[in-house]
Coordinates of C-alpha atoms in Angstrom, one line a residue:
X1 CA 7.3 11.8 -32.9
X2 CA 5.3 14.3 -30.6
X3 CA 5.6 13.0 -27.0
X4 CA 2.0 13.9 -26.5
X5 CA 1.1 11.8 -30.0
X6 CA 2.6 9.1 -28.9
X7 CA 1.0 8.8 -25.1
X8 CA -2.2 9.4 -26.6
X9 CA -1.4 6.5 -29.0
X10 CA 0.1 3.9 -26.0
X11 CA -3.3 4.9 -24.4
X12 CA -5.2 3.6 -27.0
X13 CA -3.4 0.8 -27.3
X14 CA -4.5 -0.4 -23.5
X15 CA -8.0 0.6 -24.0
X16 CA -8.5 -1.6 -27.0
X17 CA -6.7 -4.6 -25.0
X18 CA -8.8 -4.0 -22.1
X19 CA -12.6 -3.9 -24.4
X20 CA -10.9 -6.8 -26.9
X21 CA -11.1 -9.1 -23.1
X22 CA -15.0 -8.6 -23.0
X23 CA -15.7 -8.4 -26.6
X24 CA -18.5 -11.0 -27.5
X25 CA -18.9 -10.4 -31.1
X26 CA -20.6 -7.3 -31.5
X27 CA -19.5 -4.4 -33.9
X28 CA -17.0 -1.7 -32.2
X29 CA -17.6 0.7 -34.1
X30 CA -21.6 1.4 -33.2
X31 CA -22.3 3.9 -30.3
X32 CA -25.2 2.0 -29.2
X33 CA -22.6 -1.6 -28.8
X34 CA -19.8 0.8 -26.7
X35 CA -22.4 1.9 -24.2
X36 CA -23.4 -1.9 -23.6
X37 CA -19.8 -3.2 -23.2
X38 CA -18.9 -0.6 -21.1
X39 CA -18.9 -1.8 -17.2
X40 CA -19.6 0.7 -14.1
X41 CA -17.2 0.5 -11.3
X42 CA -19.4 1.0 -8.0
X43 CA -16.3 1.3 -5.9
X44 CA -12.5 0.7 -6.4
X45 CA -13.5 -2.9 -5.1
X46 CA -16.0 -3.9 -7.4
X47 CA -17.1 -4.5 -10.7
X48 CA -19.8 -5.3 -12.8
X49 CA -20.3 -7.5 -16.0
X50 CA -22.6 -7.6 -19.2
X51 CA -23.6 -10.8 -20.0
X52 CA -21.2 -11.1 -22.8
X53 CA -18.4 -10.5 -20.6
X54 CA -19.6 -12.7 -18.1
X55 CA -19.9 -15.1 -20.8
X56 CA -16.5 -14.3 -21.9
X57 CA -14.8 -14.3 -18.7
X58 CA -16.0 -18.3 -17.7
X59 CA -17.3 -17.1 -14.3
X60 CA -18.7 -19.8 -12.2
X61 CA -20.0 -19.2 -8.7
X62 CA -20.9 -21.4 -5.4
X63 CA -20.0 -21.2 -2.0
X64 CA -17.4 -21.8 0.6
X65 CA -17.8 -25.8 1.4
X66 CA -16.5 -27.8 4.3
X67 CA -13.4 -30.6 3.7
X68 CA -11.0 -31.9 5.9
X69 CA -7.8 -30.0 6.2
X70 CA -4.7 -32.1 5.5
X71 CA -1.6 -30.3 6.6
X72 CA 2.0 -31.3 6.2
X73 CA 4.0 -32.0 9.6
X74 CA 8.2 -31.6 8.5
X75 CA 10.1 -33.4 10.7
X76 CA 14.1 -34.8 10.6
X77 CA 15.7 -37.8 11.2
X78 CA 18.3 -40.3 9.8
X79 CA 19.0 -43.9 8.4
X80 CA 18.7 -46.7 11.8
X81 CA 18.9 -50.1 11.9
X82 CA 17.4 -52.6 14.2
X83 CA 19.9 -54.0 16.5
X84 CA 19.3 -57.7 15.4
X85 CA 20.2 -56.3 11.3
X86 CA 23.6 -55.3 13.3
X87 CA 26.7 -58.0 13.8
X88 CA 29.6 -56.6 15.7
X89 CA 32.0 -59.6 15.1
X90 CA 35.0 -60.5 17.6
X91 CA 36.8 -63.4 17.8
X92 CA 37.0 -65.3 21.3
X93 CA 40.4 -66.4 22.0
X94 CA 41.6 -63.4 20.6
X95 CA 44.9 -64.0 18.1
X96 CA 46.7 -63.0 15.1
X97 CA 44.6 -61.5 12.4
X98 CA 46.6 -63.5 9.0
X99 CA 44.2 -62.4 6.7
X100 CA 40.9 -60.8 5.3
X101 CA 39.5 -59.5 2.4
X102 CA 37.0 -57.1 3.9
X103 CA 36.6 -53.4 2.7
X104 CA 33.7 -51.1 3.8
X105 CA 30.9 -51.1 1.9
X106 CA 31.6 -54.9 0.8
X107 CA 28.5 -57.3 0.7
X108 CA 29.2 -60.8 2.1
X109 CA 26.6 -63.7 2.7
X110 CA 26.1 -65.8 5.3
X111 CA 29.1 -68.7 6.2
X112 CA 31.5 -66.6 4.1
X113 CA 35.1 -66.9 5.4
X114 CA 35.6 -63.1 6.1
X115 CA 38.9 -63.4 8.1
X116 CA 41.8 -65.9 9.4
X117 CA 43.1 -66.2 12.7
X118 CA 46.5 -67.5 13.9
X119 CA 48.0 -68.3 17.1
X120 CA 49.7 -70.8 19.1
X121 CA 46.5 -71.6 21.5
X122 CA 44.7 -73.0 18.7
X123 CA 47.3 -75.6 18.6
X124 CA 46.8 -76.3 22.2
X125 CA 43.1 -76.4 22.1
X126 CA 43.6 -79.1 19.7
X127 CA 46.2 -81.1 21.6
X128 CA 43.9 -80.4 24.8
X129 CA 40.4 -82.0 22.7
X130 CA 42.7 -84.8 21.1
X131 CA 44.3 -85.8 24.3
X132 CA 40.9 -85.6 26.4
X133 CA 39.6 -87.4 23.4
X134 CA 42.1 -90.6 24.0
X135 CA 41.5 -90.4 27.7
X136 CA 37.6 -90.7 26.5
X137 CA 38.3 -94.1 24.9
X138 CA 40.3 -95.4 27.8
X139 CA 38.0 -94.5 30.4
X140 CA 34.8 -95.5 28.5
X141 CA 36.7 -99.3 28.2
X142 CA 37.6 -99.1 32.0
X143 CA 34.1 -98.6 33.3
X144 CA 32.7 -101.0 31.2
X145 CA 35.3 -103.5 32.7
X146 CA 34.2 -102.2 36.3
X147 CA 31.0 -102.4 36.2
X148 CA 30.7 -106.2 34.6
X149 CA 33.1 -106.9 37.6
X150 CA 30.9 -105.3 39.9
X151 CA 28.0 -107.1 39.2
X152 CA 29.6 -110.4 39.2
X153 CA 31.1 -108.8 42.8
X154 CA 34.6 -109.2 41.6
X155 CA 35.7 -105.7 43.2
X156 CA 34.3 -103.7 45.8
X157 CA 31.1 -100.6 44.9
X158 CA 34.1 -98.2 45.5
X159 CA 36.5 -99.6 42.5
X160 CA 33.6 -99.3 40.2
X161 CA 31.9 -95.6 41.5
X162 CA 35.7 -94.4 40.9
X163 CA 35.8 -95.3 37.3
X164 CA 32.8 -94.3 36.4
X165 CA 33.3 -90.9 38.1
X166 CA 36.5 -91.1 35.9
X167 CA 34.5 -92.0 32.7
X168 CA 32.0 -88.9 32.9
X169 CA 34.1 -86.7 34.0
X170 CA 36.4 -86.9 30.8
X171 CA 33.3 -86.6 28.5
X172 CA 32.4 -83.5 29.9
X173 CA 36.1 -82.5 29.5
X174 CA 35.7 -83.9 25.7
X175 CA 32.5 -82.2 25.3
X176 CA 33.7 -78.6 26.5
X177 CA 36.6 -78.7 24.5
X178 CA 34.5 -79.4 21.8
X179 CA 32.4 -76.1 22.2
X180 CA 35.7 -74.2 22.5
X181 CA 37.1 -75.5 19.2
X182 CA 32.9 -74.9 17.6
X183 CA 33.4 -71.2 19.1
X184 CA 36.6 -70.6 16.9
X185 CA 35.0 -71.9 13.9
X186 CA 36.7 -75.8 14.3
X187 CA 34.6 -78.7 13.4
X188 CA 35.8 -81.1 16.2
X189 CA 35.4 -84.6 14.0
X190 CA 37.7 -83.3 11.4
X191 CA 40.4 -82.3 14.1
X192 CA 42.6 -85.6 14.4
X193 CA 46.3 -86.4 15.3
X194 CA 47.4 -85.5 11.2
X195 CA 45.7 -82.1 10.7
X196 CA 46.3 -79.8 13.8
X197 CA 46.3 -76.7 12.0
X198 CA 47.7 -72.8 14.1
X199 CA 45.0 -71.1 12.0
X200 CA 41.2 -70.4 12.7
X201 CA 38.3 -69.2 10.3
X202 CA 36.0 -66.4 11.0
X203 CA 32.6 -66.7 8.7
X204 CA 29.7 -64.4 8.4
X205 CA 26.5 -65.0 10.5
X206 CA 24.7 -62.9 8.1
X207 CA 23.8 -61.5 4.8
X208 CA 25.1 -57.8 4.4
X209 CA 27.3 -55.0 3.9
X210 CA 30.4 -54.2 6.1
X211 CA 30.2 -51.3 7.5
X212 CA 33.2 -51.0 9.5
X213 CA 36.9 -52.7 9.6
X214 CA 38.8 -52.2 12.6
X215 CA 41.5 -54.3 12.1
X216 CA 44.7 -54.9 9.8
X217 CA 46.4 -58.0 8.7
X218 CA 48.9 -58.7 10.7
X219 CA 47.9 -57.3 14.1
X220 CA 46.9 -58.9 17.4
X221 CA 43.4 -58.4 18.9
X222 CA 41.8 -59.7 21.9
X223 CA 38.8 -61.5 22.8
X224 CA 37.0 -58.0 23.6
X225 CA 38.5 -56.2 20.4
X226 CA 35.5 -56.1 17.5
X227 CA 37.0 -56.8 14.3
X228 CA 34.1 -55.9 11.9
X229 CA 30.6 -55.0 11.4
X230 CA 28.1 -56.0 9.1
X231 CA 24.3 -55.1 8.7
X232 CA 21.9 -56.7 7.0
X233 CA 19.8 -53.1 5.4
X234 CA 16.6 -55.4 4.4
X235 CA 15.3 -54.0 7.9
X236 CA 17.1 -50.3 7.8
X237 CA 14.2 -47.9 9.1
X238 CA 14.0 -44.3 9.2
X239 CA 13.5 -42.8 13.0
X240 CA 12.3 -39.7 12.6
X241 CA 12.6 -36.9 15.9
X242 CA 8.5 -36.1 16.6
X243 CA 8.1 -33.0 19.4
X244 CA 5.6 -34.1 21.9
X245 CA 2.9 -31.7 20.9
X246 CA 2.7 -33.1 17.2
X247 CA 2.6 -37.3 18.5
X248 CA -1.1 -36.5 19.1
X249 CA -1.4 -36.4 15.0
X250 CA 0.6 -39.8 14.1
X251 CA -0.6 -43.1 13.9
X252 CA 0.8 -46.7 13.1
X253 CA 1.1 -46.8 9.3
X254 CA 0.5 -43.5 8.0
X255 CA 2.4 -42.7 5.0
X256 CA 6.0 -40.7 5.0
X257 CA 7.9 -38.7 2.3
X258 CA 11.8 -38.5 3.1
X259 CA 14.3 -37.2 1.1
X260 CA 18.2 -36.3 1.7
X261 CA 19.6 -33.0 1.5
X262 CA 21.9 -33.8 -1.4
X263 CA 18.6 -35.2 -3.6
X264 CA 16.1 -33.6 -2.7
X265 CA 13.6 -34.5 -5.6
X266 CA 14.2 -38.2 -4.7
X267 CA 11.5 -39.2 -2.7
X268 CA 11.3 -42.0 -0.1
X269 CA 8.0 -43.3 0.4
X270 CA 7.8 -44.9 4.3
X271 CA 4.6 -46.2 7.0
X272 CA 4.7 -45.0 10.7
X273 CA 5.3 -48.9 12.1
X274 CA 6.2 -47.4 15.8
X275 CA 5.7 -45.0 17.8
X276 CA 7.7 -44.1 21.1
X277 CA 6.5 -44.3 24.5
X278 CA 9.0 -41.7 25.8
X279 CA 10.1 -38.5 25.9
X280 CA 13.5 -37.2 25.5
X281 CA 15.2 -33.7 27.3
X282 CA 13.9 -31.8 24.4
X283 CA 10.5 -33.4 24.4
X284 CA 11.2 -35.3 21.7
X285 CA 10.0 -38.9 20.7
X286 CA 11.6 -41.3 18.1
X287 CA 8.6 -42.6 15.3
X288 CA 10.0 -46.1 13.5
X289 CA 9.5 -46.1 10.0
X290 CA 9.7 -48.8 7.2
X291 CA 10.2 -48.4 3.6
X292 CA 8.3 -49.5 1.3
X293 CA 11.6 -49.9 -1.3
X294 CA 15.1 -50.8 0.1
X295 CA 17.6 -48.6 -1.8
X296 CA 21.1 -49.8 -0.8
X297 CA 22.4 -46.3 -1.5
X298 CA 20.9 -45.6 2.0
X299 CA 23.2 -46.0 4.6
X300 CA 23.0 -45.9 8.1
X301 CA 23.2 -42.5 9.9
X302 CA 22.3 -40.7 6.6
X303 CA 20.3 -37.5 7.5
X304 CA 16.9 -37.7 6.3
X305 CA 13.9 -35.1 6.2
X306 CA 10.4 -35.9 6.1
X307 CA 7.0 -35.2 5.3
X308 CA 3.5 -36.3 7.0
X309 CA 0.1 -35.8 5.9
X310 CA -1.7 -35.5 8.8
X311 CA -5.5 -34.6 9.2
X312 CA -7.2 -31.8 10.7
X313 CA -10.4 -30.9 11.3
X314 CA -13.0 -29.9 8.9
X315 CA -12.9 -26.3 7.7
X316 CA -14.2 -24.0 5.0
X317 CA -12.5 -24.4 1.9
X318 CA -12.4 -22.4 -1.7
X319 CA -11.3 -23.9 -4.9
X320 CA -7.7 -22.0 -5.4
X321 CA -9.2 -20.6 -8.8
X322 CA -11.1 -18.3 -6.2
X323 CA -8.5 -16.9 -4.8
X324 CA -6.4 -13.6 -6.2
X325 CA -3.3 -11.8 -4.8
X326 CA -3.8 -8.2 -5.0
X327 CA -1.3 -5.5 -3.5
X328 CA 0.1 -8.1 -0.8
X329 CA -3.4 -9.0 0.1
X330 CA -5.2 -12.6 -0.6
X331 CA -9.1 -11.6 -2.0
X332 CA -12.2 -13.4 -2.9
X333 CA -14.5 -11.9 -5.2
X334 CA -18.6 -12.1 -3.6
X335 CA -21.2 -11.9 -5.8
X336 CA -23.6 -8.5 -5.3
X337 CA -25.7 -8.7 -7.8
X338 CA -26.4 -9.5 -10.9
X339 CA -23.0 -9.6 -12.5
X340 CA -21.9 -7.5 -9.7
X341 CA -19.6 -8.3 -7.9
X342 CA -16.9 -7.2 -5.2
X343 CA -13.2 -8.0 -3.9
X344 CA -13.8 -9.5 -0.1
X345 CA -10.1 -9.6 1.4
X346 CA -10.1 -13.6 2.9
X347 CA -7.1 -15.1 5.5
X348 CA -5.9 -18.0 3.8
X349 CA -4.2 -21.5 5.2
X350 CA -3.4 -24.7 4.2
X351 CA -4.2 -25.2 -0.2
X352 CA -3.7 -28.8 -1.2
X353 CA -5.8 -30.7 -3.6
X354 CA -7.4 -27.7 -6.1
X355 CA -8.8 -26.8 -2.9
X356 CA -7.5 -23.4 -0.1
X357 CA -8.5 -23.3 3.6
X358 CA -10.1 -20.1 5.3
X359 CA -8.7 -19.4 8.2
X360 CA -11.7 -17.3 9.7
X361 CA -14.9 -19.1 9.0
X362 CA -17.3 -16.2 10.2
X363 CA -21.2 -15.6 9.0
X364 CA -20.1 -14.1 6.5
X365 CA -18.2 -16.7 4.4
X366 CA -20.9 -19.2 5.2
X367 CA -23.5 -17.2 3.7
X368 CA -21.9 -15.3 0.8
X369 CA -21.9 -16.6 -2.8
X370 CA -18.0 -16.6 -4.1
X371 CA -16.9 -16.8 -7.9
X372 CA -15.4 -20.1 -7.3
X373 CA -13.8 -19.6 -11.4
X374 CA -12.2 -16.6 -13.2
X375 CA -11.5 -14.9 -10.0
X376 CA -8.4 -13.1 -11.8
X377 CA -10.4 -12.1 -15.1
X378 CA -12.8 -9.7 -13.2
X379 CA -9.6 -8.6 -11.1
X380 CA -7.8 -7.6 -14.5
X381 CA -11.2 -6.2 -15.6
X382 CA -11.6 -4.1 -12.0
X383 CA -7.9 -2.6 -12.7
X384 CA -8.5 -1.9 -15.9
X385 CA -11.7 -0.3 -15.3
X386 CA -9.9 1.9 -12.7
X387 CA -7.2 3.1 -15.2
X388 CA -10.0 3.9 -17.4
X389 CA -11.7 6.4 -15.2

């Protein structure tokens, strides 16, 4: 085909396109309906409508209206706990660790025997309480002897202040011992002469998941060593790192989006429950957060980032169906005339909620009238008309 044929033929082409956008109806083919359909560019930055393109092109105008501004503050932080959902569990007398189930990651509930100690002390103890114990009965009978004696002025004050001295003296001796054997786990009225046992049970104080194991069967630890940990995550919390010049924007239970790095569509929704009262070296504060959802997949020290809605103040918004991207360049289209209209470059912030913020809220954005719908029609209609001429 002729080269010059077929440009003349993709020309055409876009002209029809361009007149089929605007059409309302009417015959093409009359020279009286091409004169009115045709539009008259003013400038390379305006255009101007028929009413059947108006029509056709769903333009609705109004102008630039106050809101309030939300903006997102981004912030990181990870996976805490509160140091009372935390057990660090040792064992006093220190010993032989015999046996324990434990693996990280484990849940165990509260008076579960997690571990059993063994060593030759716990024998002792027992002998020690037992002994102590015997002595008890002995001096309780003595002082009772004493002291009906005494008041019948059988013996001397002395005789009887020595046995009762004697007599409380080994109950607090019984009653410590009975503590120390409690603090390993013994129940003192089950330890008699036919049961001293070397081994000693460790239980769980809470409900929770290990966290750590830092011990193996087998191997001795002392009083100071800490065996495992456990936390209890129905009170895990995010704490989020706030710079001091954003605190100003936070309050106690505004709502928080986290997310992890490796799921970031998962969404965490949190409330702001505390908020520091110091400052860091990098001018940093630490924000408490609570979710609303425990997710035991969340484990402490997992990196978290987060959103917060904050509120700014009030500023002169657009709906975003007003707004056009032309040539690197954010536009609104003002209204001139009747259907006449023309491209007004704008300096655009926050958009959120259907709605875009104006960054320079000057006379004339107050006063003008904007198409608030089918912004992009009369832009396509504005190129085309420029390709035309």
């Amino acid at each position: 085909m002729n080269p010059t044929i077929k440009a003349y033929i993709q020309k055409s082409a876009v002209m029809i396109a361009a007149l089929a956008l605007f059409s309302c109806g009417q015959q093409p083919d009359t020279t009286k309906t091409k004169t009115a359909e045709k539009s008259t560019s003013v400038n390379s930055s305006a255009v101007t409508l028929t009413d059947a393109q108006l029509k056709t092109a769903g333009i609705d105008t109004g102008h630039a209206q106050q809101r309030p501004v939300s903006t997102t503050l981004r912030v990181t932080g990870a996976i805490d706990v509160p140091p009372q959902n935390m057990v660090s569990i040792s064992f006093p007398m220190g010993g032989y660790l015999q046996y324990s189930h434990l693996l990280p990651g484990m849940h165990v509930s509260r008076g579960e025997t997690i571990a059993i100690m063994e060593d030759q002390q716990f024998i002792q103890l027992q002998q020690d309480y037992l002994t102590a114990k015997a002595k008890l009965s002995y001096a309780e009978k003595d002082y009772t002897r004493q002291r009906d004696l005494n008041q019948s002025k059988a013996n001397s004050d002395k005789v009887f202040q020595q046995a009762q001295a004697d007599y409380e003296s080994q109950k607090i001796l019984v009653g410590s011992l009975s503590e120390k054997l409690r603090l390993i786990g013994m129940n003192p009225a089950k330890v008699t002469d036919g049961n001293i046992t070397r081994n000693a049970a460790i239980y769980s104080p809470i409900d929770g998941y290990v966290s750590k194991v830092n011990v193996n069967i087998g191997k001795y630890v002392n009083p100071t060593d800490v065996l495992f940990e456990i936390v209890d995550p129905r009170d895990i919390h995010l704490a989020l790192d706030v710079f001091e010049k954003d605190v100003s924007q936070l309050h106690s239970g505004q709502k928080v989006i986290a997310y992890t790095n490796s799921s970031p569509n998962k969404k965490y929704t949190c409330k702001i429950v505390l908020i520091g009262k110091d400052l860091s070296d990098q001018r940093k504060t630490e924000v408490h957060c609570h979710f609303e959802q425990y997710d035991k997949n969340l484990l402490p020290g997992t990196f978290m980032n987060a959103e917060i809605e904050v509120t700014a103040n009030n500023a002169l918004t657009l709906p975003e169906d007003a707004i056009v991207n032309y040539e690197n360049k954010t536009y609104a289209f003002k209204v001139k005339g009747k259907n006449s209209f023309e491209m007004m470059e704008v300096k655009t912030g926050v958009a959120k909620d259907g709605f875009v913020e104006l960054t320079a809220s000057d006379v004339a954005l107050r006063n003008n009238t904007f198409v608030t719908k089918g912004a992009y029609s009369l832009l396509m209609k504005m190129k085309n008309t420029g390709e035309d001429e």
